[in-house]
Coordinates of C-alpha atoms in Angstrom, one line a residue:
X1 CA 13.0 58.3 90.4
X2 CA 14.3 55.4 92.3
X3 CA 16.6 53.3 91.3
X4 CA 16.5 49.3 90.8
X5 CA 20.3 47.6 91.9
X6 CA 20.5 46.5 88.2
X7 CA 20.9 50.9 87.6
X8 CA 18.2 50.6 85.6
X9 CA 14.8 52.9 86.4
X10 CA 12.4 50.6 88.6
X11 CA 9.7 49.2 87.1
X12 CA 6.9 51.0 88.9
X13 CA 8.2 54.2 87.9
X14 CA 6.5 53.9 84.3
X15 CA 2.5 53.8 84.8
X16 CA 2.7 53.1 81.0
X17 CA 4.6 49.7 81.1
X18 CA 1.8 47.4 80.9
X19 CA 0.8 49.3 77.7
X20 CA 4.6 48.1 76.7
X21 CA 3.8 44.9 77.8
X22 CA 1.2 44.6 75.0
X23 CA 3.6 45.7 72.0
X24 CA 6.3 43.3 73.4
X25 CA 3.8 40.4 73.4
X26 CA 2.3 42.1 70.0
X27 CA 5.8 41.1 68.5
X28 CA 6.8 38.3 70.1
X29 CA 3.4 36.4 69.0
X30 CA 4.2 37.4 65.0
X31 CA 7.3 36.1 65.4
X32 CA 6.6 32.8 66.9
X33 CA 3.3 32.4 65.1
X34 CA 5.1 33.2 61.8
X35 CA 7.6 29.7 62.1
X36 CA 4.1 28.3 61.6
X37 CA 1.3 30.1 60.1
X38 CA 2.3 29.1 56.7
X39 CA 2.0 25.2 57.0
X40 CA -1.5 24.8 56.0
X41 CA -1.1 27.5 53.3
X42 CA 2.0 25.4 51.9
X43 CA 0.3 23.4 49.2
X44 CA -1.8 26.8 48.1
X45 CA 1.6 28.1 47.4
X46 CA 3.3 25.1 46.3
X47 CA 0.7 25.2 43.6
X48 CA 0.9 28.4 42.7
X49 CA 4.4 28.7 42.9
X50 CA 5.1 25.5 41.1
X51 CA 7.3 24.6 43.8
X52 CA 8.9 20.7 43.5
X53 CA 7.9 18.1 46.7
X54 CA 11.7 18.2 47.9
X55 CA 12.0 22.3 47.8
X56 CA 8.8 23.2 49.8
X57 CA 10.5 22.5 52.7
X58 CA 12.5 25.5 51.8
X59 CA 9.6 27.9 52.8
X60 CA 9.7 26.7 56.8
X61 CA 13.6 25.7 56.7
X62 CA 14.8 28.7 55.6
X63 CA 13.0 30.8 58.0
X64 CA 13.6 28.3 61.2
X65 CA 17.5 28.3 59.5
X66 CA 18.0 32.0 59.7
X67 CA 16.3 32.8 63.3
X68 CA 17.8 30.0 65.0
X69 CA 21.2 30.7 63.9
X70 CA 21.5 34.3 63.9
X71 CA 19.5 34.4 67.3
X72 CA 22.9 34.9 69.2
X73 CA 24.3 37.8 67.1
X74 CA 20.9 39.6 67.3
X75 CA 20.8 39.0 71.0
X76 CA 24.5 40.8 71.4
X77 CA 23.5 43.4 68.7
X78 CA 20.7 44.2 71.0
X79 CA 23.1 44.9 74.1
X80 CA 25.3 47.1 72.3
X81 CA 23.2 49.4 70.5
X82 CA 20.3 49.6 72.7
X83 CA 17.4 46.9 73.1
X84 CA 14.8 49.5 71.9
X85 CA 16.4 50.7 68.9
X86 CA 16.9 47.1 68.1
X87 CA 13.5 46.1 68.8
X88 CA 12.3 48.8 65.9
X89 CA 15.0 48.2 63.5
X90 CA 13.2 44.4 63.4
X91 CA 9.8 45.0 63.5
X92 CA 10.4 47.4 60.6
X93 CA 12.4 44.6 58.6
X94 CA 9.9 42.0 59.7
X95 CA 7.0 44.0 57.7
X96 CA 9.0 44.6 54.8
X97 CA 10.6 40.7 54.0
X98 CA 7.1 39.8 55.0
X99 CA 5.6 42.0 52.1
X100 CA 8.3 41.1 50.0
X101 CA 7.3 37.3 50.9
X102 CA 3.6 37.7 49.8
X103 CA 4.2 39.3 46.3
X104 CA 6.5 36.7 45.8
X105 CA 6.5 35.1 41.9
X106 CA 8.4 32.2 42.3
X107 CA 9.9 29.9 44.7
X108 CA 13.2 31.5 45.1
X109 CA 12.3 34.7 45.7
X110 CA 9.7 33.4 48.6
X111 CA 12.7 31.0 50.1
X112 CA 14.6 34.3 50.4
X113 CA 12.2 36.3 51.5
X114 CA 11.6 33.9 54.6
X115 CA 15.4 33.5 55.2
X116 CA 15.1 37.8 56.0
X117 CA 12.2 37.3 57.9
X118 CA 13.8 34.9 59.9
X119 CA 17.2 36.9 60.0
X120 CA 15.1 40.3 61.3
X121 CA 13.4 37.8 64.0
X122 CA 16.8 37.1 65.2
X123 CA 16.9 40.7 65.8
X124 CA 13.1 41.3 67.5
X125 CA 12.9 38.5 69.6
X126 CA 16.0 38.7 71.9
X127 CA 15.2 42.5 72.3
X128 CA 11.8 41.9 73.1
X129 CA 12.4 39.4 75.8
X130 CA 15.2 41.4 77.4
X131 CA 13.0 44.6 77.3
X132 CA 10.6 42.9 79.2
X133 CA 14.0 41.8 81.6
X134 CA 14.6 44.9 82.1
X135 CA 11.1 46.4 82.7
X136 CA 9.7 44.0 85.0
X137 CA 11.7 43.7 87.8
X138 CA 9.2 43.5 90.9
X139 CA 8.6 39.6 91.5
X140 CA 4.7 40.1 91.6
X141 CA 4.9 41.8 87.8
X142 CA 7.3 39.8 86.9
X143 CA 5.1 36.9 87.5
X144 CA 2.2 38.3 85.6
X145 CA 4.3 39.4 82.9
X146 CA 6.2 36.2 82.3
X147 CA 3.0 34.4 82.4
X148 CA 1.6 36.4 79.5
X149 CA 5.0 36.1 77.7
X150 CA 5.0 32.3 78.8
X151 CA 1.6 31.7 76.7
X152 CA 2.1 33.5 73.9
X153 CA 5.6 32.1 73.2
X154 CA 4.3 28.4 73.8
X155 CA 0.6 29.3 72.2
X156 CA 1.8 31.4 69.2
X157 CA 2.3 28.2 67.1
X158 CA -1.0 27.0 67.4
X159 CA -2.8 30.6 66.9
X160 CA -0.4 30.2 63.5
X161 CA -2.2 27.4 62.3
X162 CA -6.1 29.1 63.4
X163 CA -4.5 32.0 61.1
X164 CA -3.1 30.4 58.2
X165 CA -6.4 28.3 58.0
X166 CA -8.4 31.1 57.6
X167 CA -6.4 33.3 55.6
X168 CA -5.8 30.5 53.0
X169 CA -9.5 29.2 52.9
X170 CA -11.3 32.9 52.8
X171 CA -8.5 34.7 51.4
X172 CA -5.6 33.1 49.9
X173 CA -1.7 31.9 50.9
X174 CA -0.1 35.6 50.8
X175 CA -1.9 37.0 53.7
X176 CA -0.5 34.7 55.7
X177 CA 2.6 36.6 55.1
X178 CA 1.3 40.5 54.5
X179 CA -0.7 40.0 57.8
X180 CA 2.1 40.7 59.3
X181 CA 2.8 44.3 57.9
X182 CA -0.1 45.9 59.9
X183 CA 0.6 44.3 62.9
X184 CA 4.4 45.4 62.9
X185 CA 3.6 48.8 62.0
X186 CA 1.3 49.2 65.4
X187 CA 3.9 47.6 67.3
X188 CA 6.8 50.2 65.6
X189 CA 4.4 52.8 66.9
X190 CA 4.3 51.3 70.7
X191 CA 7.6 50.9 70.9
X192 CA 8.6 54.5 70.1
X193 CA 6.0 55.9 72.0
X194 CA 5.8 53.2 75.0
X195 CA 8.9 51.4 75.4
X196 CA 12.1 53.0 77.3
X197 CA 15.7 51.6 77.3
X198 CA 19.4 52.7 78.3
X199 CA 21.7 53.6 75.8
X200 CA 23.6 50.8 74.2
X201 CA 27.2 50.7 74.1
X202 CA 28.6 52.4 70.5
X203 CA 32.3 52.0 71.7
X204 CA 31.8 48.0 72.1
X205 CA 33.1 45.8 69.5
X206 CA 30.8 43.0 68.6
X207 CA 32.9 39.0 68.4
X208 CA 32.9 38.6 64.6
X209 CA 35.1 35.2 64.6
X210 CA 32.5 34.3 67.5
X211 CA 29.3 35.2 65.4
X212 CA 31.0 33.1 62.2
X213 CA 31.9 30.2 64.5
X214 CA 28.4 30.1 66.5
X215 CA 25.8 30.8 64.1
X216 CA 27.7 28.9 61.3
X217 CA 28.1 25.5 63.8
X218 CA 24.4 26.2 64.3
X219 CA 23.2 27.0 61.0
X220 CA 25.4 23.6 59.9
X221 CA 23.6 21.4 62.3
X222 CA 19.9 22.6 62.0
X223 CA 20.7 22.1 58.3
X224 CA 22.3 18.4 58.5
X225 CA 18.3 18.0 60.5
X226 CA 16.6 19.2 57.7
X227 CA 18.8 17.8 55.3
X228 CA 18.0 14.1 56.7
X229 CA 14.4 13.6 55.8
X230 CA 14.8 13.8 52.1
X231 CA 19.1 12.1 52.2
X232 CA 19.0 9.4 55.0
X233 CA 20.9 9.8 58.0
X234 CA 24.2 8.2 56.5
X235 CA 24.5 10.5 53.4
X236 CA 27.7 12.2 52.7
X237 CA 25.9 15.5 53.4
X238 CA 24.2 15.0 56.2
X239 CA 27.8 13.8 58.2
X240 CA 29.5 16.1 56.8
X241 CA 26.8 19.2 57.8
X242 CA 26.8 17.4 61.5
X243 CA 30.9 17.5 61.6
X244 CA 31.1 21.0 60.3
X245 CA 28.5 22.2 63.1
X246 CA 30.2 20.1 65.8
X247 CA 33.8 21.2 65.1
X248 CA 32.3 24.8 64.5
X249 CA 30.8 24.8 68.1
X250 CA 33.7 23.3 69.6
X251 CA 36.1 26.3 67.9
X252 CA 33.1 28.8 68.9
X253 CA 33.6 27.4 72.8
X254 CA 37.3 27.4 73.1
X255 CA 37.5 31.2 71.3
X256 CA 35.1 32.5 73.8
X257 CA 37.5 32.3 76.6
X258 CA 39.6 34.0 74.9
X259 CA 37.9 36.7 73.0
X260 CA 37.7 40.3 74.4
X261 CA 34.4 40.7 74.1
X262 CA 32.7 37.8 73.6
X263 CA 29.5 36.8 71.8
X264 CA 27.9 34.9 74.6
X265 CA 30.0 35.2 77.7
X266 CA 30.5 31.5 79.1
X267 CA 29.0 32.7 82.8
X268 CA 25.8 32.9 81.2
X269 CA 25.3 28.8 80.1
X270 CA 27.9 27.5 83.0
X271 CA 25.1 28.6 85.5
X272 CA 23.5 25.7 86.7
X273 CA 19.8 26.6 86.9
X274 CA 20.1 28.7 83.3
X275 CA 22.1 25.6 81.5
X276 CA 19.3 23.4 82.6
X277 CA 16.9 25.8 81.7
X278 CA 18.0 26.0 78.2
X279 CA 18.2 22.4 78.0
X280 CA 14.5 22.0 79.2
X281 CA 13.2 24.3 76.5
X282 CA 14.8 22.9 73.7
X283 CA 13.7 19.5 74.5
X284 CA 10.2 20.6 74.8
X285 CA 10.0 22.0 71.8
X286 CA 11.6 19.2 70.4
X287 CA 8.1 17.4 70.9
X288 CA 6.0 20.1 70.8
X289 CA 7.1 21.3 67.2
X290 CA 6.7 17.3 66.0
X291 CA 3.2 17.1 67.3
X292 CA 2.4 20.4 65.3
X293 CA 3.4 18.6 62.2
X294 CA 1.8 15.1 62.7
X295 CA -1.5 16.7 63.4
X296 CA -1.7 18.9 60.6
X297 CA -1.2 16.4 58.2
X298 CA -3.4 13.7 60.0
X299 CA -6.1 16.3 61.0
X300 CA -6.3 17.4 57.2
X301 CA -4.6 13.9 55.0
X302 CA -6.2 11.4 57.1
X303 CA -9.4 12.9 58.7
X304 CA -9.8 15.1 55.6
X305 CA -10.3 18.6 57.9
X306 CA -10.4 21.7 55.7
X307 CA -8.0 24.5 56.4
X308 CA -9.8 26.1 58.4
X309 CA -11.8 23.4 60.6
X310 CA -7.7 22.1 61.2
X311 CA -6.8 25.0 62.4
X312 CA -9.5 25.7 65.0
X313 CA -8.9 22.0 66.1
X314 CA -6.1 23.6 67.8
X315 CA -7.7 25.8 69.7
X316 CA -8.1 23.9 72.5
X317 CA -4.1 23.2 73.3
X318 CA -3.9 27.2 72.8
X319 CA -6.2 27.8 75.5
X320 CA -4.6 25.2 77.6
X321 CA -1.7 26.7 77.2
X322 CA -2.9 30.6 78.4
X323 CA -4.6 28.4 81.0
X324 CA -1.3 26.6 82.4
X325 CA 0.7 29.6 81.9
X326 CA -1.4 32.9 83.3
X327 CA -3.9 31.0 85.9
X328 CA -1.7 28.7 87.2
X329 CA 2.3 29.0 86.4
X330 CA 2.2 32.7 86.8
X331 CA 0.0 32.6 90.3
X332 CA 2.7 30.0 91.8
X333 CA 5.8 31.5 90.1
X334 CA 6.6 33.1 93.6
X335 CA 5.1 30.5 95.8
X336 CA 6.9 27.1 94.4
X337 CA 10.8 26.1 93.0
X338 CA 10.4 26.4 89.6
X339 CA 10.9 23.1 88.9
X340 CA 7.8 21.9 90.7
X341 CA 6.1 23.5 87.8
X342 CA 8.1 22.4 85.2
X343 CA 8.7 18.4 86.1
X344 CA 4.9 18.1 86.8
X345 CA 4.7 20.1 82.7
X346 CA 6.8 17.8 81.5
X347 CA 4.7 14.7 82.7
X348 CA 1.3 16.3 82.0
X349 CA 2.8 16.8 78.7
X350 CA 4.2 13.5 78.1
X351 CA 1.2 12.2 78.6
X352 CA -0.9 13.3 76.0
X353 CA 1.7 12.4 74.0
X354 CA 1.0 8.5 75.5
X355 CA -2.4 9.4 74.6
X356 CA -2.0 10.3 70.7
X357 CA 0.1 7.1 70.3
X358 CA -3.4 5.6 70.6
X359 CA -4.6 7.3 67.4
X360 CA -6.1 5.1 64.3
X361 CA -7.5 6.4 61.0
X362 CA -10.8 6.2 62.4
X363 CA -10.2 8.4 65.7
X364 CA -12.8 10.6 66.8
X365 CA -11.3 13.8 68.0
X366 CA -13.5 14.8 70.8
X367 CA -13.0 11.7 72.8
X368 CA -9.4 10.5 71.4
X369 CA -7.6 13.7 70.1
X370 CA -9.1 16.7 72.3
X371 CA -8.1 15.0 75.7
X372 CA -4.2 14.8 74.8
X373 CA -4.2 18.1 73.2
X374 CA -5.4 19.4 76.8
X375 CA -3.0 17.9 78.5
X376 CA -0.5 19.0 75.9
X377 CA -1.2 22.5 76.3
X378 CA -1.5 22.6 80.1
X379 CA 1.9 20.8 80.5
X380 CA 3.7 23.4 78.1
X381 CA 1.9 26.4 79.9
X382 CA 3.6 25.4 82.9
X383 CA 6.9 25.0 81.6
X384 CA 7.4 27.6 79.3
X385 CA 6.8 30.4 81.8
X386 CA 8.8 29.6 84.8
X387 CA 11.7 28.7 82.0
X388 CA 11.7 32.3 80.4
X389 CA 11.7 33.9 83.9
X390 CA 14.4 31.6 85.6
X391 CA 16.6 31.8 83.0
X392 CA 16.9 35.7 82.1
X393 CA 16.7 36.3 86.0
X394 CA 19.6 38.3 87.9
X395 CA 21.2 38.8 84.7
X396 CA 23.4 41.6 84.8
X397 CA 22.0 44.5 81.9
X398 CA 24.4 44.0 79.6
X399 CA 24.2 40.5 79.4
X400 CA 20.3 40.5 79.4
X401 CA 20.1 40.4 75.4
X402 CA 22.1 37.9 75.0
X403 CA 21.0 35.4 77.4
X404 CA 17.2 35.8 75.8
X405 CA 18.7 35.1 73.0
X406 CA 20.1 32.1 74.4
X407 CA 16.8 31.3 75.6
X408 CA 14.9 31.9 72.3
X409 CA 17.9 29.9 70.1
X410 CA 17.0 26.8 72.4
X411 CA 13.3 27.3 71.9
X412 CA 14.0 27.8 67.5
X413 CA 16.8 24.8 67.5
X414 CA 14.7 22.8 69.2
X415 CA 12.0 22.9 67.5
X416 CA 13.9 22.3 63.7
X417 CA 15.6 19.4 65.1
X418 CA 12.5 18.1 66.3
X419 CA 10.6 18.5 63.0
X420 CA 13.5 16.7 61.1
X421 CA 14.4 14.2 63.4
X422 CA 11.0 12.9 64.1
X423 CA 9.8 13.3 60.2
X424 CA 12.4 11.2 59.5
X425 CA 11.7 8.3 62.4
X426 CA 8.0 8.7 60.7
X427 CA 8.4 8.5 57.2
X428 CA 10.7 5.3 58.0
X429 CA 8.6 3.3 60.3
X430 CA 5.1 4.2 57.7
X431 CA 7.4 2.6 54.6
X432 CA 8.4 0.0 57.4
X433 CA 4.6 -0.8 57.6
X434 CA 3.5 -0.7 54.3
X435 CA 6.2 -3.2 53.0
X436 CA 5.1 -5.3 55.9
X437 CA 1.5 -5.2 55.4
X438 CA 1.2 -4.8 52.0
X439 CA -0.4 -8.4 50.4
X440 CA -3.2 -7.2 48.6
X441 CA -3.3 -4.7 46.2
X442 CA -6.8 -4.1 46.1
X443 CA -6.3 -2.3 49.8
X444 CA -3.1 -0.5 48.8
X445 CA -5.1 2.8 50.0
X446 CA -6.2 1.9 53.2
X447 CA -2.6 0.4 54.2
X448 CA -1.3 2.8 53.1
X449 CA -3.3 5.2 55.0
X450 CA -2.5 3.1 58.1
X451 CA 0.9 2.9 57.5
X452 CA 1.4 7.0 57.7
X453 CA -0.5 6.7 61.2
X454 CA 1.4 4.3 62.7
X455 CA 4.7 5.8 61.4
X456 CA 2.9 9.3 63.2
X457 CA 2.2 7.0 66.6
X458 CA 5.9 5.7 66.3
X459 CA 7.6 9.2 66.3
X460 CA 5.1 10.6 69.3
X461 CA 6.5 7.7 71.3
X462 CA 9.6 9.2 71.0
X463 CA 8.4 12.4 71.8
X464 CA 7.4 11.3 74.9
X465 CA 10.5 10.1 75.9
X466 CA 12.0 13.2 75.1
X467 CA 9.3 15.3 77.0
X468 CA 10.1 13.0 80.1
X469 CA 13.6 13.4 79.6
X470 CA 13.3 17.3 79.4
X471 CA 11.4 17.3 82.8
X472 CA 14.2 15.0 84.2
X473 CA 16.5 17.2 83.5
X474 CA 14.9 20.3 85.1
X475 CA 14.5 18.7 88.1
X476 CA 18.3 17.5 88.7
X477 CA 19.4 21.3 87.0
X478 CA 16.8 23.9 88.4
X479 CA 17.2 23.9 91.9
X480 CA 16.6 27.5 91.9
X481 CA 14.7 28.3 95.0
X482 CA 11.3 30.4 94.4
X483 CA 11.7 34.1 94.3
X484 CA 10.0 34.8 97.0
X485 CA 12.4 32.8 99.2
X486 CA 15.4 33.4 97.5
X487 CA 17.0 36.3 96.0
X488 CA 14.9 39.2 94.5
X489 CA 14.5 39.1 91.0
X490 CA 16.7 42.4 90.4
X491 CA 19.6 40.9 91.8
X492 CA 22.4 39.5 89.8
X493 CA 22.6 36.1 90.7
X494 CA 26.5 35.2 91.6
X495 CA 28.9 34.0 88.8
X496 CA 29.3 29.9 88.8
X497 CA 32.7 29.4 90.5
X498 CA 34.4 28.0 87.2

């Protein structure tokens, strides 16, 4: 059997690993589908649940809280007992919180059912990404590979919402969460009989002060986001949640210079190309997860879209994104820098943004909606690709599950942050507008109405910016040549002379 120069068995050595492809992509789209598939059933189970309007949040918050926070430890869990083992350990505790979450009978026990499911996602995802590290090392697979990964990472959202819609209207709320019990028992059968890995490393220690410090300072500041919709940005709370996480970070920093072993080993974020990279994604997201949540609501509030016909409405941006990613990121991956696929994202991106800011309560979607969504999803299918592959590439094996973790935490902050922060910018400028258009009482509805659209059209505007600000960013930081001309894929790159 030959031998890659990571030590790990070459790729092409395993005829099966296309089959492994499938349960790694299997898993990865229930986890990233799951931070959304519930939206549209939230007022199914806000009713039956007899959850208040300021604790329904709880049901996405306490999911996006959990996996975003505990994405690091999982990550370094993964390298030390074996990316495999890992992999099964949360695909089996996926299915079971998941369960747990459908019989739920009241809002607490739903809230912590979606806080495991999130914690046991911290577990799956960075194993899943770094299996598929590790598998895949041959730059023409890699390609292919990545570019599946690529879509279903940056379309998995968007199949939640075609989900959810039809589980709620034909079914009701708790499929949305037992769906997932089937589909992680397959994968658990894959893995074991598909997937292969190294041992992990039982005599390693894993960083608890660094695990405390990290995912507290990150846990503290995705909660101050989520936390400012319903306080205001100046509430005791909300500065006090953004201090803690701040001086948490800064503690988590300084002690991993110093710890043995540490959770994420600074090499990994003080490379150039990875740092911008993870920088890139989280922006992205940042948008992407804000245009999620304006849609939904106007799609269904304002255009008055069942379930179901709100979910499909997305199908477009998910085939744009398969599009962008598998036909045309993953066929240039090797030809291009990736940041000539990621700056022109970013801008294709941005600009159906531009697009929605045009939106009225009249719109018609095929000729004022559907265009942006296209160029949405063919912007993020380029990005989301080439950033997966460039930043786990040349990382050394044990370092492999950390730094998808790295990659995946990005993707899950981003995405929290963005739903708070441009919630809040909405909510204000729509009161902003009513107040200021408000004369006549007799059309209380329809300003109001237009209010909540203009305060959506002010918080894409941001987005936008953002977007634009993500693709300047990768093309100052990734200035990674393509693989093809530069080092081969198996390679670790060299450390970052510090």
């Amino acid at each position: 059997m030959s031998v890659a120069s990571t030590g790990e068995p070459a790729a092409d050595a395993d005829p099966r690993r296309w089959w492994g492809l499938v349960v790694i992509a299997l898993a990865q789209l229930m986890v990233v589908l799951d931070a959304t598939i519930v939206n549209i059933a939230l007022p199914s189970a806000q009713s039956d649940l007899g959850m208040s309007d300021a604790n329904r949040q709880w049901v996405i918050t306490s999911y996006t809280l959990a996996f975003g926070g505990l994405l690091l430890l999982g990550g370094r869990i993964a390298d030390l007992v074996g990316r495999k083992r890992t992999f099964v350990i949360g695909l089996i505790g996926f299915a079971a919180a998941s369960a747990l979450g459908g019989a739920a009978t009241g809002s607490g026990m739903l809230f912590g059912a979606r806080a495991l499911q999130g914690a046991f996602a911290a577990l799956l995802a960075p194993s899943a990404l770094s299996l598929l590290t590790t598998t895949f090392t041959d730059p023409q697979e890699r390609g292919k590979a990545f570019g599946i990964y690529g879509a279903l990472a940056g379309s998995g959202s968007a199949i939640g919402f075609i989900v959810g819609g039809l589980l709620t209207e034909y079914l009701n709320w708790r499929w949305c969460l037992y769906v997932n019990v089937p589909i992680a028992i397959g994968a658990v059968i894959g893995a074991l009989v598909l997937l292969h890995d190294r041992p992990g490393h039982p005599g390693a220690r894993l960083d608890v002060p660094g695990a405390v410090m990290g995912c507290g300072g990150l846990v503290a500041i995705v909660y101050g986001f989520s936390e400012a919709q319903p306080r205001g940005w100046t509430d005791p709370v909300v500065l006090g949640l953004f201090a803690a996480g701040v001086v948490l970070l800064v503690a988590f920093v300084w002690w991993q210079n110093r710890a043995p072993q540490p959770l994420l080993p600074l090499h990994i974020v003080k490379d150039r190309n990875r740092a911008g990279c993870f920088l890139t994604m989280g922006l992205a997201v940042i948008g992407m997860f804000g245009l999620f949540l304006f849609m939904t609501y106007y799609l269904q509030v304002v255009l008055g879209y069942s379930p179901v016909k709100t979910g499909l409405a997305f199908l477009p941006l998910t085939v744009a994104i398969i599009v962008g990613s598998t036909q045309i990121s993953a066929r240039l991956m090797n030809r291009v820098p990736p940041r000539m696929l990621m700056v022109p994202g970013m801008i294709l991106a941005s600009g159906g943004m531009v697009i929605l800011t045009q939106m009225t309560v009249d719109s018609v979607y095929a000729t004022e909606i559907l265009p942006a969504l296209l160029l949405m999803g063919l912007g993020m299918g380029l990005t989301f690709m080439p950033v997966f592959a460039t930043a786990t590439a040349g990382v050394a094996p044990q370092d492999s599950g950390v730094t998808s973790a790295t990659v995946n935490t990005s993707q899950q902050v981003g995405g929290s942050i963005g739903t708070a922060l441009l919630n809040t910018i909405a909510t204000t400028s729509s009161a902003a507008y009513v107040t200021a258009h408000l004369h006549n009482p007799a059309q209380k509805a329809r300003i109001v109405q237009e209010g909540v659209v203009h305060g959506y059209t002010v918080a894409i505007w941001w987005a936008a910016g953002i977007m634009l600000l993500a693709g300047l960013i990768a093309g100052l930081m990734v200035t990674v040549k393509a693989p093809r001309h530069g080092a081969p894929t198996d390679a670790p790159m060299p450390e970052p002379v510090v």
